[in-house]
């Protein structure tokens, strides 16, 4: 076998506390926070002088994690506007299965979440939506219909 599992998805943020609050409200659990720096960090990232705060959040089932990173040095570089459309090249969203999509959207709005489009029904299978979360991250939500 080439891989054992997908360990995590990394997301660079400017406001660590706001990002943690958003994903905790979504239902993820804060696993821990740490500062990363030193030769191994420079070698791994290909950057010089890395000093980075990280926070790991995991889904309640323990199978999926996001690593949130706030770079103190080198300075973070903007990849363009935060309201980029969904069809831009590269990683464009993280999708989560939820019990109640409308309740989840309502709980995330006070944390800055805005629907990209609207909640849509896919046949008799799913309610789906994309919303823009912290740092412009597009988060997908999927509620399986019973």
C-alpha positions as a LaTeX table, in Angstrom:
\begin{tabular}{lrrr}
\hline
Residue & $x$ (\AA) & $y$ (\AA) & $z$ (\AA) \\
\hline
Unk1 & 0.00 & 0.00 & 0.00 \\
Unk2 & 1.34 & 3.46 & $-0.88$ \\
Unk3 & $-0.35$ & 5.38 & 1.97 \\
Unk4 & $-1.90$ & 4.52 & 5.33 \\
Unk5 & $-4.45$ & 7.36 & 5.60 \\
Unk6 & $-4.95$ & 11.05 & 4.99 \\
Unk7 & $-3.68$ & 12.67 & 8.18 \\
Unk8 & $-4.81$ & 16.29 & 7.87 \\
Unk9 & $-5.43$ & 19.27 & 5.63 \\
Unk10 & $-3.41$ & 22.42 & 6.36 \\
Unk11 & $-4.89$ & 25.91 & 6.19 \\
Unk12 & $-2.91$ & 29.14 & 6.70 \\
Unk13 & $-4.84$ & 31.79 & 8.63 \\
Unk14 & $-4.21$ & 35.29 & 9.97 \\
Unk15 & $-6.64$ & 35.16 & 12.92 \\
Unk16 & $-6.04$ & 31.87 & 14.70 \\
Unk17 & $-8.60$ & 32.43 & 17.45 \\
Unk18 & $-11.37$ & 33.26 & 14.96 \\
Unk19 & $-10.52$ & 30.21 & 12.83 \\
Unk20 & $-10.55$ & 27.92 & 15.88 \\
Unk21 & $-13.88$ & 29.38 & 17.06 \\
Unk22 & $-15.42$ & 28.82 & 13.61 \\
Unk23 & $-14.37$ & 25.17 & 13.34 \\
Unk24 & $-15.28$ & 24.42 & 16.98 \\
Unk25 & $-18.75$ & 25.90 & 16.36 \\
Unk26 & $-18.98$ & 23.65 & 13.30 \\
Unk27 & $-18.49$ & 20.71 & 15.67 \\
Unk28 & $-14.77$ & 20.02 & 15.49 \\
Unk29 & $-12.71$ & 19.58 & 18.65 \\
Unk30 & $-9.51$ & 21.46 & 19.45 \\
Unk31 & $-6.85$ & 18.79 & 19.77 \\
Unk32 & $-4.02$ & 21.14 & 20.70 \\
Unk33 & $-1.93$ & 24.19 & 19.94 \\
Unk34 & 1.83 & 24.55 & 19.54 \\
Unk35 & 4.56 & 26.76 & 18.12 \\
Unk36 & 6.69 & 25.29 & 15.38 \\
Unk37 & 10.15 & 26.59 & 14.50 \\
Unk38 & 13.65 & 25.39 & 13.84 \\
Unk39 & 15.64 & 23.60 & 11.18 \\
Unk40 & 13.07 & 20.83 & 10.60 \\
Unk41 & 10.34 & 23.42 & 9.92 \\
Unk42 & 12.59 & 25.28 & 7.46 \\
Unk43 & 13.55 & 22.04 & 5.71 \\
Unk44 & 9.98 & 20.76 & 5.49 \\
Unk45 & 8.43 & 23.99 & 4.18 \\
Unk46 & 11.33 & 25.16 & 2.04 \\
Unk47 & 11.22 & 28.53 & 3.85 \\
Unk48 & 13.90 & 30.19 & 6.00 \\
Unk49 & 13.28 & 31.28 & 9.58 \\
Unk50 & 9.92 & 29.60 & 10.04 \\
Unk51 & 8.11 & 30.52 & 13.22 \\
Unk52 & 4.52 & 29.37 & 13.12 \\
Unk53 & 1.66 & 28.85 & 15.56 \\
Unk54 & $-0.42$ & 25.79 & 14.78 \\
Unk55 & $-3.69$ & 24.40 & 16.07 \\
Unk56 & $-5.06$ & 20.96 & 15.26 \\
Unk57 & $-8.83$ & 20.46 & 15.18 \\
Unk58 & $-10.47$ & 17.09 & 14.58 \\
Unk59 & $-13.87$ & 15.79 & 13.68 \\
Unk60 & $-15.85$ & 14.13 & 16.49 \\
Unk61 & $-15.22$ & 10.67 & 15.00 \\
Unk62 & $-11.46$ & 11.29 & 15.23 \\
Unk63 & $-10.80$ & 10.36 & 11.59 \\
Unk64 & $-10.26$ & 13.81 & 10.02 \\
Unk65 & $-8.20$ & 16.80 & 11.09 \\
Unk66 & $-7.40$ & 20.32 & 9.99 \\
Unk67 & $-4.09$ & 21.93 & 10.87 \\
Unk68 & $-4.52$ & 25.67 & 11.19 \\
Unk69 & $-1.26$ & 27.62 & 10.84 \\
Unk70 & $-0.48$ & 31.25 & 11.61 \\
Unk71 & 2.93 & 32.28 & 10.29 \\
Unk72 & 4.84 & 34.76 & 12.43 \\
Unk73 & 7.81 & 34.51 & 10.09 \\
Unk74 & 8.30 & 34.64 & 7.27 \\
Unk75 & 5.37 & 36.98 & 6.72 \\
Unk76 & 2.24 & 35.47 & 5.21 \\
Unk77 & 1.71 & 36.15 & 1.50 \\
Unk78 & $-1.75$ & 36.91 & 0.19 \\
Unk79 & $-2.91$ & 34.64 & $-2.62$ \\
Unk80 & $-5.36$ & 37.23 & $-3.87$ \\
Unk81 & $-8.85$ & 38.25 & $-2.87$ \\
Unk82 & $-10.52$ & 36.19 & $-0.17$ \\
Unk83 & $-13.81$ & 36.03 & $-2.02$ \\
Unk84 & $-12.43$ & 33.98 & $-4.93$ \\
Unk85 & $-14.99$ & 32.00 & $-6.90$ \\
Unk86 & $-15.44$ & 28.28 & $-6.46$ \\
Unk87 & $-13.99$ & 27.40 & $-9.87$ \\
Unk88 & $-10.45$ & 28.67 & $-9.21$ \\
Unk89 & $-7.57$ & 26.22 & $-9.73$ \\
Unk90 & $-6.22$ & 24.43 & $-6.67$ \\
Unk91 & $-7.77$ & 23.45 & $-3.39$ \\
Unk92 & $-11.14$ & 25.08 & $-3.26$ \\
Unk93 & $-13.09$ & 23.66 & $-0.34$ \\
Unk94 & $-13.28$ & 21.31 & 2.63 \\
Unk95 & $-16.55$ & 19.33 & 2.88 \\
Unk96 & $-18.22$ & 18.20 & 6.09 \\
Unk97 & $-21.21$ & 15.91 & 6.64 \\
Unk98 & $-23.69$ & 17.52 & 9.05 \\
Unk99 & $-26.94$ & 16.45 & 10.72 \\
Unk100 & $-28.89$ & 19.66 & 10.05 \\
Unk101 & $-27.57$ & 21.99 & 7.36 \\
Unk102 & $-29.85$ & 24.94 & 8.14 \\
Unk103 & $-29.01$ & 24.86 & 11.86 \\
Unk104 & $-25.28$ & 24.57 & 11.07 \\
Unk105 & $-25.38$ & 27.58 & 8.73 \\
Unk106 & $-27.28$ & 29.59 & 11.36 \\
Unk107 & $-24.73$ & 28.73 & 14.06 \\
Unk108 & $-21.80$ & 29.68 & 11.81 \\
Unk109 & $-23.17$ & 33.06 & 10.67 \\
Unk110 & $-22.10$ & 34.84 & 13.91 \\
Unk111 & $-18.58$ & 33.57 & 13.14 \\
Unk112 & $-18.58$ & 35.34 & 9.77 \\
Unk113 & $-19.90$ & 32.52 & 7.58 \\
Unk114 & $-21.68$ & 33.62 & 4.42 \\
Unk115 & $-23.37$ & 31.35 & 1.88 \\
Unk116 & $-21.55$ & 31.34 & $-1.46$ \\
Unk117 & $-24.78$ & 30.40 & $-3.26$ \\
Unk118 & $-27.72$ & 28.83 & $-1.49$ \\
Unk119 & $-28.70$ & 25.55 & 0.12 \\
Unk120 & $-29.49$ & 23.19 & $-2.76$ \\
Unk121 & $-31.17$ & 19.81 & $-2.96$ \\
Unk122 & $-29.46$ & 17.02 & $-4.91$ \\
Unk123 & $-32.23$ & 14.64 & $-5.94$ \\
Unk124 & $-33.61$ & 12.89 & $-2.86$ \\
Unk125 & $-30.12$ & 12.30 & $-1.50$ \\
Unk126 & $-28.55$ & 15.46 & $-0.06$ \\
Unk127 & $-28.93$ & 19.07 & 0.90 \\
Unk128 & $-25.67$ & 20.81 & $-0.02$ \\
Unk129 & $-24.17$ & 24.27 & 0.30 \\
Unk130 & $-20.90$ & 26.11 & 0.18 \\
Unk131 & $-20.17$ & 28.89 & 2.61 \\
Unk132 & $-17.22$ & 31.17 & 3.02 \\
Unk133 & $-15.59$ & 30.79 & 6.41 \\
Unk134 & $-12.54$ & 32.35 & 8.07 \\
Unk135 & $-9.83$ & 33.70 & 5.76 \\
Unk136 & $-12.15$ & 33.18 & 2.78 \\
Unk137 & $-11.99$ & 29.38 & 3.07 \\
Unk138 & $-14.87$ & 27.72 & 1.26 \\
Unk139 & $-16.48$ & 25.10 & 3.49 \\
Unk140 & $-18.95$ & 22.63 & 2.03 \\
Unk141 & $-21.77$ & 21.19 & 4.09 \\
Unk142 & $-23.74$ & 18.07 & 3.18 \\
Unk143 & $-26.84$ & 16.78 & 4.95 \\
Unk144 & $-27.86$ & 13.30 & 3.84 \\
Unk145 & $-31.60$ & 13.03 & 3.48 \\
Unk146 & $-33.18$ & 9.99 & 5.05 \\
\hline
\end{tabular}
